[in-house]
Coordinates of C-alpha atoms in Angstrom, one line a residue:
M29 CA 0.0 0.0 0.0
P30 CA 1.6 3.3 -1.1
W31 CA 2.4 6.0 1.5
P32 CA 0.3 9.1 1.7
D33 CA 1.9 12.2 0.1
H34 CA 2.7 13.9 3.4
H35 CA 4.6 10.7 4.5
R36 CA 6.6 10.8 1.3
L37 CA 7.6 14.5 1.9
L38 CA 7.9 14.2 5.7
P39 CA 8.7 10.5 6.4
F40 CA 9.3 11.2 10.2
L41 CA 5.6 11.6 10.5
R42 CA 5.4 7.8 10.3
W43 CA 7.2 7.2 13.6
L44 CA 7.3 10.6 15.5
P45 CA 3.6 10.4 16.7
R46 CA 4.2 6.9 18.2
Q47 CA 6.8 8.1 20.6
T48 CA 6.1 7.9 24.4
R49 CA 7.5 9.7 27.4
T50 CA 9.6 6.7 28.2
S51 CA 11.0 6.3 24.7
I52 CA 11.8 9.9 24.4
R53 CA 13.6 9.9 27.7
R54 CA 15.6 6.8 26.6
D55 CA 16.5 8.5 23.3
L56 CA 17.6 11.6 25.1
L57 CA 20.2 9.7 27.1
V58 CA 21.3 7.7 24.1
G59 CA 21.8 11.0 22.2
L60 CA 23.9 12.4 25.1
S61 CA 26.2 9.3 24.9
G62 CA 26.4 9.8 21.0
A63 CA 27.3 13.5 21.5
V64 CA 30.1 12.6 24.0
L65 CA 31.5 10.3 21.4
A66 CA 31.0 12.7 18.5
L67 CA 32.6 15.7 20.1
P68 CA 36.3 14.6 19.9
Q69 CA 35.7 12.6 16.7
S70 CA 34.2 15.5 14.9
I71 CA 37.0 17.8 15.8
A72 CA 39.6 15.3 14.8
Y73 CA 37.9 14.6 11.5
A74 CA 37.7 18.4 10.7
L75 CA 41.4 18.6 11.2
I76 CA 41.9 15.6 8.9
A77 CA 39.9 17.4 6.3
G78 CA 42.1 20.5 6.6
L79 CA 39.2 22.5 8.2
P80 CA 39.1 24.6 11.4
A81 CA 38.0 22.5 14.4
E82 CA 34.5 24.1 14.6
Y83 CA 33.5 22.8 11.2
G84 CA 33.6 19.3 12.5
L85 CA 31.0 20.3 15.1
Y86 CA 28.9 22.0 12.4
A87 CA 28.9 18.8 10.3
A88 CA 27.5 16.9 13.3
I89 CA 24.5 19.2 13.7
V90 CA 22.3 20.1 10.7
P91 CA 23.3 17.2 8.5
V92 CA 22.6 14.7 11.3
L93 CA 19.2 16.3 12.0
I94 CA 18.2 16.0 8.3
A95 CA 19.5 12.5 7.8
C96 CA 17.7 11.2 10.9
L97 CA 14.4 12.8 10.2
W98 CA 14.2 12.0 6.5
G99 CA 16.0 8.6 6.5
S100 CA 14.5 5.1 7.0
S101 CA 16.8 3.6 9.5
W102 CA 16.1 3.8 13.2
H103 CA 19.7 3.5 14.3
L104 CA 21.9 5.0 11.5
I105 CA 23.7 8.1 12.8
C106 CA 25.5 10.3 10.3
G107 CA 28.2 12.9 10.7
P108 CA 31.9 13.5 9.6
T109 CA 34.0 10.4 9.1
A110 CA 37.6 9.8 8.7
A111 CA 37.4 8.2 5.2
I112 CA 35.3 11.1 3.8
S113 CA 37.5 13.7 5.5
I114 CA 40.7 12.4 3.9
V115 CA 39.0 12.2 0.4
L116 CA 37.8 15.8 0.7
Y117 CA 41.3 16.9 1.8
A118 CA 42.9 15.0 -1.2
A119 CA 40.4 16.5 -3.7
V120 CA 40.5 20.1 -2.5
S121 CA 44.0 20.8 -1.1
P122 CA 45.7 21.0 -4.5
M123 CA 43.3 23.9 -5.3
A124 CA 43.5 26.0 -2.1
V125 CA 45.5 26.4 1.1
P126 CA 43.9 24.1 3.8
G127 CA 42.0 26.1 6.4
S128 CA 41.8 29.2 4.3
G129 CA 38.5 30.9 3.3
D130 CA 38.8 29.7 -0.3
Y131 CA 39.4 26.2 0.9
I132 CA 36.3 26.1 3.1
T133 CA 34.2 27.5 0.2
L134 CA 35.5 24.7 -2.0
I135 CA 34.8 22.0 0.6
L136 CA 31.2 23.3 1.0
L137 CA 30.7 23.4 -2.7
L138 CA 31.9 19.9 -3.1
T139 CA 29.7 18.8 -0.3
F140 CA 26.7 20.4 -2.0
L141 CA 27.6 18.7 -5.4
G142 CA 28.0 15.3 -3.6
G143 CA 24.6 15.8 -2.0
V144 CA 22.9 16.6 -5.3
F145 CA 24.5 13.5 -6.8
Q146 CA 23.2 11.4 -3.9
W147 CA 19.7 12.9 -4.0
L148 CA 19.4 12.4 -7.8
L149 CA 20.3 8.7 -7.4
G150 CA 17.6 8.4 -4.7
M151 CA 15.0 10.3 -6.8
L152 CA 15.8 8.0 -9.9
R153 CA 15.5 5.0 -7.6
F154 CA 19.0 3.9 -8.4
G155 CA 19.5 2.5 -4.9
A156 CA 21.0 -0.7 -6.4
L157 CA 23.8 1.3 -8.1
V158 CA 25.8 1.5 -4.9
N159 CA 26.0 -2.3 -4.9
F160 CA 28.6 -1.9 -7.7
V161 CA 31.0 -0.7 -5.0
S162 CA 31.6 -4.1 -3.4
H163 CA 32.4 -4.7 0.3
S164 CA 35.9 -5.7 -0.5
V165 CA 36.5 -2.2 -2.1
V166 CA 35.2 -0.5 1.0
I167 CA 37.4 -2.6 3.3
G168 CA 40.5 -2.0 1.2
F169 CA 39.8 1.7 0.9
T170 CA 39.2 2.1 4.6
C171 CA 42.4 0.3 5.5
G172 CA 44.4 2.4 3.0
A173 CA 42.7 5.6 4.3
A174 CA 43.7 4.6 7.8
V175 CA 47.3 4.4 6.8
V176 CA 47.2 7.6 4.8
I177 CA 45.5 9.4 7.8
A178 CA 48.0 8.0 10.2
L179 CA 51.0 9.1 8.1
G180 CA 49.4 12.5 7.7
Q181 CA 49.2 12.9 11.5
L182 CA 52.8 11.9 12.3
P183 CA 54.2 15.4 11.7
S184 CA 51.6 16.9 14.2
L185 CA 52.4 14.0 16.6
M186 CA 56.1 14.9 16.5
G187 CA 55.6 18.7 16.7
L188 CA 56.6 19.3 13.1
D189 CA 55.1 21.9 10.9
L190 CA 55.3 20.3 7.4
E191 CA 53.5 21.0 4.2
S192 CA 50.6 18.5 3.6
Q193 CA 51.0 16.0 0.8
T194 CA 48.4 14.3 -1.4
T195 CA 49.7 10.7 -1.3
A196 CA 51.1 8.5 1.5
L197 CA 54.5 8.0 -0.1
R198 CA 55.1 11.7 -0.4
T199 CA 54.1 12.2 3.2
L200 CA 56.5 9.5 4.3
E201 CA 59.3 11.0 2.2
S202 CA 58.8 14.5 3.7
L203 CA 58.7 13.0 7.3
V204 CA 62.0 11.2 6.8
Q205 CA 63.7 14.4 5.6
H206 CA 62.7 16.3 8.8
V207 CA 63.0 13.5 11.4
G208 CA 65.9 15.2 13.1
E209 CA 63.6 18.2 14.1
I210 CA 61.3 16.2 16.4
D211 CA 59.9 18.1 19.4
W212 CA 60.1 15.4 22.1
P213 CA 57.5 16.9 24.5
S214 CA 55.0 17.0 21.7
L215 CA 55.8 13.3 20.8
L216 CA 55.5 12.3 24.5
L217 CA 52.1 14.0 24.8
G218 CA 50.8 12.4 21.5
L219 CA 52.1 8.9 22.2
G220 CA 50.7 9.1 25.8
T221 CA 47.2 9.9 24.4
L222 CA 47.4 6.9 22.0
V223 CA 48.6 4.5 24.6
V224 CA 46.1 5.5 27.2
G225 CA 43.3 5.3 24.6
L226 CA 44.4 1.8 23.5
A227 CA 44.6 0.6 27.1
I228 CA 41.0 1.9 27.8
K229 CA 39.8 0.2 24.7
L230 CA 41.3 -3.1 25.7
L231 CA 40.5 -3.0 29.4
R232 CA 37.2 -1.0 29.5
P233 CA 35.7 -1.2 26.0
R234 CA 32.5 0.6 27.0
W235 CA 34.2 3.6 28.3
P236 CA 34.7 6.7 25.9
A237 CA 38.4 6.0 25.3
L238 CA 38.8 8.9 22.9
L239 CA 37.3 11.5 25.2
I240 CA 39.1 10.3 28.3
S241 CA 42.6 10.1 26.7
L242 CA 42.1 13.5 25.1
L243 CA 40.9 15.0 28.4
G244 CA 43.9 13.5 30.3
A245 CA 46.4 14.9 27.8
T246 CA 44.8 18.4 27.9
L247 CA 44.9 18.5 31.7
L248 CA 48.5 17.3 31.7
A249 CA 49.6 20.0 29.3
F250 CA 47.6 22.6 31.3
F251 CA 49.0 21.8 34.7
W252 CA 52.6 21.3 33.5
P253 CA 53.5 24.4 31.6
A254 CA 57.2 24.1 32.2
M255 CA 57.2 21.1 29.8
F256 CA 54.3 21.7 27.5
A257 CA 53.7 25.5 27.3
H258 CA 55.2 25.6 23.7
V259 CA 53.2 22.8 22.3
A260 CA 50.7 23.9 19.7
R261 CA 47.0 24.0 20.6
V262 CA 43.8 23.7 18.6
P263 CA 42.9 27.2 17.2
A264 CA 40.2 28.8 19.3
F265 CA 36.9 29.8 17.7
I266 CA 33.8 31.8 18.8
G267 CA 31.1 29.6 20.1
K268 CA 28.0 29.8 18.0
L269 CA 25.5 27.8 16.0
P270 CA 26.4 26.7 12.5
P271 CA 26.4 29.9 10.4
L272 CA 24.9 30.3 6.9
S273 CA 27.6 29.8 4.3
P274 CA 26.6 30.7 0.7
V275 CA 27.6 28.1 -1.9
P276 CA 29.0 29.5 -5.1
L277 CA 26.7 27.6 -7.5
W278 CA 27.3 30.2 -10.4
D279 CA 31.0 29.2 -10.9
L280 CA 30.8 26.6 -13.6
E281 CA 34.5 26.1 -13.9
L282 CA 34.8 25.3 -10.2
I283 CA 31.8 22.9 -10.4
L284 CA 33.4 21.0 -13.3
R285 CA 36.7 20.7 -11.4
L286 CA 35.1 19.4 -8.3
L287 CA 32.5 17.1 -10.0
P288 CA 34.7 13.9 -10.2
G289 CA 35.7 14.2 -6.5
A290 CA 32.0 14.9 -5.6
V291 CA 30.9 11.8 -7.4
A292 CA 33.6 9.6 -5.7
V293 CA 33.0 10.9 -2.2
G294 CA 29.2 10.8 -2.7
M295 CA 29.3 7.2 -3.8
L296 CA 31.6 6.3 -0.9
G297 CA 29.3 8.0 1.6
L298 CA 26.3 6.1 0.2
V299 CA 28.1 2.7 0.3
T300 CA 29.3 3.3 3.9
S301 CA 25.8 4.5 5.1
L302 CA 23.8 1.8 3.5
S303 CA 26.2 -0.9 4.6
I304 CA 25.8 0.3 8.2
A305 CA 22.0 0.6 7.9
R306 CA 21.6 -2.8 6.5
S307 CA 23.9 -4.5 9.1
L308 CA 21.9 -2.9 11.9
S309 CA 18.5 -3.6 10.3
I310 CA 19.4 -7.4 10.3
R311 CA 20.0 -7.1 14.1
S312 CA 17.0 -5.0 14.8
E313 CA 14.7 -6.8 12.3
Q314 CA 13.8 -3.5 10.6
L315 CA 13.1 -3.1 6.9
I316 CA 15.2 -0.4 5.2
D317 CA 14.1 1.6 2.2
A318 CA 17.4 2.1 0.4
N319 CA 16.1 4.8 -2.0
Q320 CA 14.6 6.8 0.9
E321 CA 18.0 6.5 2.7
I322 CA 19.9 7.7 -0.3
R323 CA 17.6 10.7 -0.7
A324 CA 18.0 11.5 3.0
Q325 CA 21.8 11.4 2.7
G326 CA 21.7 13.7 -0.3
L327 CA 19.2 16.1 1.3
S328 CA 21.4 16.3 4.5
N329 CA 24.5 17.2 2.5
M330 CA 22.7 19.7 0.2
V331 CA 21.1 21.5 3.2
G332 CA 24.2 21.0 5.4
A333 CA 26.5 22.7 3.0
W334 CA 24.5 26.0 3.4
F335 CA 24.9 25.6 7.2
S336 CA 28.7 25.2 7.2
G337 CA 28.5 21.4 7.5
Y338 CA 31.0 19.5 5.3
L339 CA 30.0 16.1 3.7
S340 CA 28.8 13.5 6.1
S341 CA 27.9 9.8 6.0
G342 CA 27.0 6.9 8.3
S343 CA 29.3 6.5 11.2
F344 CA 30.3 3.0 12.3
T345 CA 30.9 3.9 15.9
R346 CA 28.0 6.3 16.5
S347 CA 25.5 4.0 14.8
G348 CA 26.8 1.0 16.7
L349 CA 26.5 3.0 20.0
S350 CA 23.0 4.0 19.1
Y351 CA 21.9 0.4 18.7
D352 CA 23.8 -1.0 21.6
A353 CA 22.5 1.7 23.9
G354 CA 18.9 0.8 23.1
A355 CA 17.8 3.7 20.9
Q356 CA 14.0 3.6 20.4
S357 CA 13.8 5.7 17.2
P358 CA 15.8 8.2 15.1
L359 CA 15.1 10.8 17.8
A360 CA 18.4 9.5 19.4
G361 CA 20.3 11.0 16.5
V362 CA 18.2 14.1 16.6
F363 CA 19.1 14.6 20.3
S364 CA 22.7 13.8 19.7
A365 CA 22.9 16.7 17.1
L366 CA 21.1 19.1 19.6
W367 CA 23.6 18.1 22.4
V368 CA 26.5 18.8 20.0
A369 CA 24.9 22.2 19.2
L370 CA 24.8 23.0 22.8
F371 CA 28.4 22.2 23.2
A372 CA 29.3 24.2 20.1
V373 CA 27.8 27.3 21.7
A374 CA 28.8 26.8 25.4
G375 CA 32.1 24.9 25.3
A376 CA 34.1 26.4 22.4
Q377 CA 36.7 28.0 24.6
L378 CA 37.6 24.6 26.2
I379 CA 38.7 23.3 22.7
A380 CA 41.4 25.9 22.6
H381 CA 43.3 24.1 25.4
I382 CA 43.6 20.8 23.4
P383 CA 47.2 20.1 22.3
I384 CA 47.6 19.4 18.6
P385 CA 49.9 16.4 19.4
A386 CA 47.3 14.9 21.7
M387 CA 44.6 15.4 18.9
A388 CA 47.0 13.6 16.5
G389 CA 47.3 10.7 19.0
S390 CA 43.5 10.4 19.2
I391 CA 43.3 10.4 15.4
L392 CA 45.8 7.5 15.3
L393 CA 43.5 5.8 17.8
I394 CA 40.7 6.2 15.3
C395 CA 42.9 4.9 12.5
W396 CA 43.5 1.7 14.5
G397 CA 39.8 1.2 14.8
L398 CA 39.3 1.7 11.0
V399 CA 41.2 -1.5 10.2
D400 CA 38.7 -4.4 10.2
H401 CA 41.0 -7.3 10.9
R402 CA 38.2 -9.8 11.2
A403 CA 36.7 -8.9 7.8
I404 CA 40.1 -9.1 6.2
R405 CA 40.7 -12.6 7.5
A406 CA 37.2 -13.7 6.6
L407 CA 37.6 -12.3 3.0
Y408 CA 40.9 -14.2 2.6
R409 CA 39.2 -17.5 3.6
V410 CA 35.9 -17.0 1.7
S411 CA 36.9 -15.4 -1.7
R412 CA 40.4 -15.0 -3.0
P413 CA 39.3 -12.9 -6.0
E414 CA 37.6 -10.4 -3.6
F415 CA 40.7 -10.5 -1.4
V416 CA 42.7 -9.5 -4.5
V417 CA 40.3 -6.6 -5.1
M418 CA 40.7 -5.5 -1.5
T419 CA 44.5 -5.6 -1.8
L420 CA 44.5 -3.7 -5.1
T421 CA 42.3 -1.0 -3.6
F422 CA 44.5 -0.8 -0.5
C423 CA 47.6 -0.3 -2.7
A424 CA 45.9 2.2 -4.9
T425 CA 44.9 4.2 -1.9
L426 CA 48.5 4.5 -0.9
L427 CA 49.9 5.2 -4.3
L428 CA 47.1 7.3 -5.9
E429 CA 44.9 10.2 -4.8
L430 CA 42.0 8.8 -2.9
Q431 CA 39.1 9.5 -5.2
T432 CA 41.1 7.8 -8.0
A433 CA 41.7 4.8 -5.7
I434 CA 37.9 4.4 -5.3
Y435 CA 37.4 4.3 -9.0
A436 CA 40.4 1.9 -9.3
G437 CA 38.7 -0.5 -6.7
V438 CA 35.4 -0.4 -8.4
L439 CA 36.9 -1.2 -11.8
A440 CA 38.9 -4.1 -10.3
S441 CA 35.7 -5.4 -8.6
L442 CA 33.7 -5.1 -11.9
F443 CA 36.5 -6.9 -13.8
F444 CA 36.4 -9.9 -11.5
Y445 CA 32.6 -9.9 -11.5
L446 CA 32.5 -9.9 -15.3
K447 CA 35.2 -12.5 -15.6
R448 CA 33.2 -14.8 -13.3
T449 CA 29.9 -14.2 -15.1
S450 CA 31.4 -14.5 -18.5
Q451 CA 32.4 -18.1 -17.7
P452 CA 29.3 -19.6 -16.1
R453 CA 29.5 -23.1 -14.6
V454 CA 28.9 -25.8 -17.2
Q455 CA 28.5 -29.4 -16.3
Q456 CA 28.6 -31.8 -19.2
T457 CA 27.2 -35.3 -19.1
R458 CA 26.2 -38.0 -21.7
E459 CA 22.7 -39.6 -22.1
G460 CA 23.0 -42.2 -24.7
E461 CA 23.7 -40.4 -28.0
T462 CA 23.0 -36.9 -26.5
D463 CA 25.3 -34.5 -24.8
V464 CA 23.7 -32.7 -21.8
L465 CA 25.1 -29.3 -20.7
R466 CA 23.8 -27.9 -17.4
V467 CA 24.5 -24.2 -17.5
G468 CA 24.7 -22.4 -14.1
G469 CA 24.3 -18.7 -15.0
S470 CA 22.7 -16.2 -17.4
I471 CA 23.5 -16.1 -21.1
F472 CA 24.4 -12.5 -22.0
F473 CA 26.8 -10.9 -24.4
G474 CA 29.8 -11.5 -22.0
A475 CA 29.1 -15.2 -21.7
S476 CA 27.9 -16.0 -25.2
H477 CA 31.3 -16.8 -26.8
Y478 CA 32.3 -19.1 -23.9
L479 CA 29.1 -21.1 -24.2
Q480 CA 29.3 -21.2 -28.0
V481 CA 32.8 -22.8 -27.7
R482 CA 31.4 -25.4 -25.2
L483 CA 28.6 -26.3 -27.5
Q484 CA 30.9 -26.7 -30.5
R485 CA 33.1 -29.1 -28.5
C486 CA 30.2 -31.5 -28.1
Q487 CA 30.7 -34.7 -30.0
A488 CA 27.0 -35.9 -30.2
P489 CA 24.7 -34.5 -32.9
D490 CA 21.9 -33.9 -30.4
V491 CA 22.7 -31.4 -27.5
V492 CA 20.4 -30.7 -24.6
I493 CA 20.9 -27.6 -22.4
D494 CA 19.5 -28.0 -18.9
A495 CA 18.2 -24.4 -18.5
R496 CA 16.8 -24.4 -15.0
Q497 CA 19.4 -22.0 -13.7
I498 CA 19.3 -19.6 -16.7
N499 CA 17.5 -16.6 -15.3
F500 CA 18.2 -14.1 -18.2
I501 CA 19.1 -14.1 -21.9
D502 CA 19.9 -11.1 -24.0
Y503 CA 20.0 -10.6 -27.8
S504 CA 23.6 -11.9 -28.1
G505 CA 22.6 -15.1 -26.3
V506 CA 19.5 -15.6 -28.4
E507 CA 21.4 -15.1 -31.7
M508 CA 24.2 -17.5 -30.5
L509 CA 21.8 -20.2 -29.6
H510 CA 19.9 -19.9 -32.9
Q511 CA 23.2 -20.2 -34.8
E512 CA 24.2 -23.3 -32.9
A513 CA 20.7 -24.9 -33.3
R514 CA 20.9 -24.4 -37.1
R515 CA 24.5 -25.8 -37.2
L516 CA 23.4 -28.9 -35.3
R517 CA 20.3 -29.3 -37.5
R518 CA 22.6 -29.2 -40.7
Q519 CA 24.6 -32.0 -39.1
G520 CA 21.5 -34.2 -38.6
G521 CA 20.9 -33.3 -34.9
G522 CA 19.4 -30.5 -33.0
L523 CA 19.4 -28.3 -29.9
T524 CA 16.9 -28.7 -27.1
L525 CA 16.4 -26.5 -24.0
R526 CA 15.1 -28.5 -21.0
R527 CA 13.1 -27.0 -18.2
A528 CA 13.7 -23.4 -19.4
R529 CA 11.9 -20.5 -17.7
S530 CA 9.0 -19.0 -19.5
Q531 CA 10.7 -15.6 -20.0
V532 CA 13.8 -17.3 -21.6
V533 CA 11.6 -19.3 -24.0
E534 CA 9.7 -16.1 -25.0
E535 CA 13.0 -14.3 -25.8
L536 CA 14.2 -17.2 -27.9
Q537 CA 10.9 -17.4 -29.9
K538 CA 10.8 -13.6 -30.6
L539 CA 13.8 -13.6 -33.0
E540 CA 12.2 -15.7 -35.8
G541 CA 8.7 -16.5 -34.4
V542 CA 7.3 -19.5 -32.7
E543 CA 6.9 -21.5 -36.0
R544 CA 10.4 -21.0 -37.3
C545 CA 12.4 -21.1 -34.0
P546 CA 15.1 -23.7 -34.6
I547 CA 15.3 -24.7 -30.9
R548 CA 13.2 -27.4 -29.3
F549 CA 11.9 -27.0 -25.8
D550 CA 11.3 -29.9 -23.4
E551 CA 9.6 -29.8 -20.0

């Protein structure tokens, strides 16, 4: 039964009236937990993206509100992420100085373009398109991004002021050249933050490791000025709600330069968000509308760009926390955004006391969590071709610019998919004077030649194709089977399809009509 029009325009009206005082109280507490987790993460991700710290908080407010209210998942929480941040940095840093006004404008324009791309996919109901970015590509890219992010943070960890690079190898080369200039108090503070965070993760997994380790390092630097007074701090900003930021939509040249990066980062955001939403929906037994979720992601980035929020996507950690903490509805994400907004207004001055090396250590802690060791081992055991795709994507992420690495991973994944489908399983047996081929796959242009070769290798004049597993046949497949049927007929035999699906039979009979079709059909 189709939804009423107001439910299509305002999908939150489906679940919002059903909320009770108990569920709202629960979601309010879950939202507070999510905000505590989001505060240090958002600041860290903004620095990764080359933006001032406050832009991480802005990205965790308006885009999160829109995505939660217009999405379909009860537990998916969006916001800035490490992978998205590093792709944005790689795409825009060659065009402007990171942190400058021009740089911020370009980031917001790219965010708007990425949102438009996502929204259009949702409006055209192309939700299945994101399936072309396989899970192995996401795993490889995420692991590679973790390494790239970690290398990019090492100069800050060591107290070095180095020019940012676009690839991991260049960053490593620059770091080696300046290794003798390390500031040891900065390194001590950064490594201490990392070690404390790892210890908390191992010993007390439910504690907010990122927040505790960052708070401890900040207090240490504050109360020991003799050692750490010279260590760089996060730049201060004026506490306020996300300001309006006009997006320069009239500059066609800029739009064309940013468009490839917008498509890459938009697709990455959708794949990440839908993967998280689907995994949580399985555990919560909730049905997800992929196209609605895609539209919500696009709308959140389109609107968010005008409120100083850079491109956001589903967050693994915040979404998992929302589910584990017992969120009753998307209100948990809404409350999380409101809590972050309160902190952006009231707690801005506190951020200015956070040491940059400690922030770098916390980002390294995030990078450690990005590497999915369990998924990598499982991929190696289950599918070697997909493991190769993951490895190629990982290497491309280290050697190429990140948006190019995504495209390389998608192409590698499609290559292995087409290679597998172009050679469907064919089991050949003999029944008296008849060769029987059982085909396990569709007959399309990519597989037609392979099947034609197998048919021509048959020794018997009569050939039967067991077609139970043939779901689809295109014109190339129809033409090939007609050619082979006529060839076998000239040799005194014939071609028979056994147990073929009705739609396959119809396609085969369309070419020359039912009367003249050279293929026989057997139930």
